Amino acid sequence: MPTLKLDERGLIPAIAQHAGTGQVLMLGWMSPGALKRTLEGGDAWFYSRSRSDLWHKGEVSGTYLRVQKVWADCDGDTLLLQVEPTGPQVCHTGQPSCFFTPVEAFPTFERPSVGPGILEDLFATIRERQRDMPPDSYTARLLKEGTARIAQKVIEEAGETALSAVQGQKDALAREAADLLYHLLVLLASAGLTPSVVWQELRARQR
């Protein structure tokens, strides 16, 4: 049996392909629970990131996806479902496939709503400041002052965060927690570490 790799949200992308024609129909996300239901029941189940819940493809549109075969790619981080749709309209727009918009020029991009990924984005910015050291950057100045100074800032921010919680100041707690997370990321960069090592430690604490 293959070992599948989940992303930081505990999900894996799953591409649905028409088993008969080879047409790519849609891309969805699966949790382990969604994949389990798919393998046991024969219909495609996915995980809704907006509702944070499983959804049975077709329960709204009426077009179910009967799964013929499930494949994992060579890296174990993407699934391919070969399916037989029960109706002509797989996409919620009424189209037979969700892929009907050609990209013929460089597109505009919409950033996702703020979530856990903001920490990775912020760390990438910190690494840029560490590399370029722009003179007007607070992050660059902090990194230049060294690990001991950054560690001191972490201690200060941790104390302010705890004090806000004890005093029941929720808005202040959110601000101070953000400051604490930021300075922790700067400390990791200064120490030559990345957030991934922290994620691994957190994963170990789930067991």
Coordinates of C-alpha atoms in Angstrom, one line a residue:
M1 CA 0.0 0.0 0.0
P2 CA 1.3 3.5 -0.8
T3 CA 2.1 6.1 1.8
L4 CA 0.2 9.3 1.0
K5 CA 1.5 12.8 2.0
L6 CA -1.1 15.2 3.4
D7 CA -0.6 19.0 3.3
E8 CA -0.5 21.2 6.4
R9 CA -4.3 21.1 6.6
G10 CA -4.4 17.3 6.5
L11 CA -5.6 17.1 2.9
I12 CA -4.5 15.7 -0.4
P13 CA -5.6 17.0 -3.9
A14 CA -7.6 14.6 -6.0
I15 CA -8.1 14.9 -9.7
A16 CA -11.2 13.3 -11.2
Q17 CA -10.9 12.0 -14.8
H18 CA -13.6 10.5 -17.0
A19 CA -12.7 6.8 -17.1
G20 CA -14.1 6.5 -20.6
T21 CA -13.0 9.6 -22.4
G22 CA -10.0 10.7 -20.4
Q23 CA -11.4 14.2 -19.9
V24 CA -10.2 15.9 -16.7
L25 CA -13.4 16.7 -14.8
M26 CA -12.5 18.5 -11.6
L27 CA -10.0 19.0 -8.8
G28 CA -11.1 18.4 -5.2
W29 CA -9.5 17.9 -1.9
M30 CA -9.7 14.7 0.2
S31 CA -9.1 14.1 3.9
P32 CA -8.3 10.5 5.0
G33 CA -12.0 10.2 5.9
A34 CA -13.1 11.2 2.5
L35 CA -10.8 8.8 0.8
K36 CA -12.0 6.0 3.2
R37 CA -15.6 6.6 2.2
T38 CA -14.7 6.7 -1.5
L39 CA -12.9 3.4 -1.3
E40 CA -15.6 1.7 0.7
G41 CA -18.7 3.1 -1.0
G42 CA -17.6 3.5 -4.7
D43 CA -18.7 7.1 -5.0
A44 CA -16.3 10.1 -4.8
W45 CA -16.3 11.9 -1.5
F46 CA -14.3 15.1 -0.9
Y47 CA -13.5 17.5 1.9
S48 CA -15.0 21.0 1.7
R49 CA -12.4 23.5 2.9
S50 CA -15.0 26.3 3.2
R51 CA -17.4 24.2 5.4
S52 CA -14.7 22.0 7.0
D53 CA -16.8 18.9 6.4
L54 CA -17.0 15.9 4.1
W55 CA -19.2 16.2 1.0
H56 CA -20.6 13.6 -1.3
K57 CA -20.1 14.7 -4.9
G58 CA -23.5 14.8 -6.5
E59 CA -25.6 15.3 -3.5
V60 CA -26.6 18.8 -4.7
S61 CA -26.1 18.6 -8.5
G62 CA -27.4 15.1 -8.9
T63 CA -24.3 14.0 -10.8
Y64 CA -22.4 11.5 -8.8
L65 CA -18.9 10.2 -9.7
R66 CA -18.7 6.4 -9.6
V67 CA -15.1 5.6 -8.9
Q68 CA -13.5 2.9 -11.1
K69 CA -9.9 3.3 -9.9
V70 CA -7.8 5.4 -7.6
W71 CA -4.2 6.1 -8.4
A72 CA -1.5 7.9 -6.4
D73 CA 1.2 9.8 -8.2
C74 CA 4.9 9.0 -7.9
D75 CA 5.4 11.4 -4.9
G76 CA 2.3 10.2 -3.1
D77 CA 1.0 13.8 -2.8
T78 CA -1.8 13.8 -5.4
L79 CA -4.6 11.3 -6.2
L80 CA -6.2 10.6 -9.6
L81 CA -9.7 9.2 -9.6
Q82 CA -10.9 7.5 -12.7
V83 CA -14.7 7.9 -12.6
E84 CA -17.9 7.4 -14.5
P85 CA -20.2 10.4 -14.0
T86 CA -23.9 9.6 -13.6
G87 CA -24.9 12.8 -15.4
P88 CA -23.6 15.3 -17.9
Q89 CA -23.0 18.2 -15.5
V90 CA -20.0 17.6 -13.3
C91 CA -19.3 21.3 -12.6
H92 CA -21.6 23.4 -10.4
T93 CA -21.8 25.8 -13.3
G94 CA -23.6 23.2 -15.4
Q95 CA -20.5 22.4 -17.5
P96 CA -19.4 18.8 -18.1
S97 CA -16.0 19.7 -16.7
C98 CA -14.7 22.3 -14.3
F99 CA -11.9 23.1 -16.7
F100 CA -13.5 25.2 -19.4
T101 CA -11.6 28.6 -19.0
P102 CA -8.6 29.0 -21.3
V103 CA -5.6 30.8 -19.9
E104 CA -4.0 32.6 -22.9
A105 CA -2.3 35.5 -21.2
F106 CA -0.7 36.0 -17.9
P107 CA -3.6 36.2 -15.4
T108 CA -4.4 38.2 -12.4
F109 CA -4.1 36.4 -9.0
E110 CA -6.3 36.5 -5.9
R111 CA -4.6 35.8 -2.6
P112 CA -6.4 33.3 -0.3
S113 CA -8.1 34.5 2.8
V114 CA -5.9 34.7 5.8
G115 CA -5.2 31.3 7.4
P116 CA -2.3 29.2 8.8
G117 CA -0.4 29.7 5.5
I118 CA 0.3 33.3 6.5
L119 CA 3.0 32.0 8.8
E120 CA 4.9 30.5 5.8
D121 CA 4.4 33.7 3.8
L122 CA 5.7 35.8 6.7
F123 CA 8.7 33.5 7.1
A124 CA 9.5 33.8 3.4
T125 CA 9.5 37.6 3.8
I126 CA 11.7 37.3 6.9
R127 CA 14.2 35.2 4.9
E128 CA 14.2 37.8 2.1
R129 CA 15.0 40.5 4.7
Q130 CA 17.7 38.3 6.0
R131 CA 19.2 37.9 2.6
D132 CA 18.9 41.5 1.4
M133 CA 19.2 43.3 4.7
P134 CA 17.4 46.5 3.6
P135 CA 18.4 49.4 5.9
D136 CA 14.8 50.6 6.5
S137 CA 13.6 47.2 7.6
Y138 CA 12.8 46.4 11.3
T139 CA 13.3 42.7 10.6
A140 CA 16.7 43.3 9.1
R141 CA 17.8 45.5 12.0
L142 CA 16.6 42.9 14.4
L143 CA 18.5 40.1 12.6
K144 CA 21.6 42.3 12.6
E145 CA 21.4 42.7 16.4
G146 CA 21.7 39.0 16.7
T147 CA 20.1 36.0 18.3
A148 CA 20.4 37.2 21.9
R149 CA 18.5 40.4 21.2
I150 CA 15.8 38.5 19.2
A151 CA 15.5 36.0 22.1
Q152 CA 15.0 38.9 24.5
K153 CA 12.2 40.3 22.3
V154 CA 10.5 36.8 22.3
I155 CA 10.6 36.8 26.1
E156 CA 9.1 40.4 26.2
E157 CA 6.4 39.5 23.7
A158 CA 5.5 36.2 25.6
G159 CA 5.1 38.2 28.8
E160 CA 2.9 40.8 27.2
T161 CA 0.8 38.0 25.5
A162 CA 0.3 36.2 28.8
L163 CA -0.6 39.5 30.6
S164 CA -3.2 40.3 28.0
A165 CA -4.8 36.9 28.5
V166 CA -4.8 37.2 32.3
Q167 CA -6.4 40.6 32.1
G168 CA -9.1 39.3 29.7
Q169 CA -8.1 41.8 26.9
K170 CA -9.0 39.8 23.8
D171 CA -8.1 42.4 21.2
A172 CA -4.8 43.0 22.9
L173 CA -4.2 39.3 23.2
A174 CA -4.6 38.8 19.5
R175 CA -2.1 41.7 18.8
E176 CA 0.4 40.5 21.3
A177 CA 0.1 36.9 20.1
A178 CA 0.8 38.1 16.5
D179 CA 3.9 40.0 17.8
L180 CA 5.0 36.8 19.6
L181 CA 4.6 34.6 16.5
Y182 CA 6.5 37.1 14.4
H183 CA 9.4 37.4 16.7
L184 CA 9.5 33.6 17.1
L185 CA 9.8 33.3 13.3
V186 CA 12.6 35.8 13.3
L187 CA 14.3 33.8 16.0
L188 CA 14.0 30.6 13.9
A189 CA 15.5 32.4 10.9
S190 CA 18.4 33.7 13.0
A191 CA 19.1 30.2 14.3
G192 CA 19.1 28.7 10.8
L193 CA 15.8 26.8 11.3
T194 CA 12.5 26.8 9.4
P195 CA 9.0 26.5 10.6
S196 CA 8.8 23.0 9.2
V197 CA 10.8 21.7 12.2
V198 CA 8.2 23.2 14.5
W199 CA 5.4 21.7 12.5
Q200 CA 7.0 18.3 12.9
E201 CA 7.3 18.7 16.6
L202 CA 3.6 19.7 16.8
R203 CA 2.6 16.7 14.8
A204 CA 4.5 14.5 17.2
R205 CA 2.4 16.0 20.1
Q206 CA -0.8 14.9 18.4
R207 CA 0.0 11.3 19.1

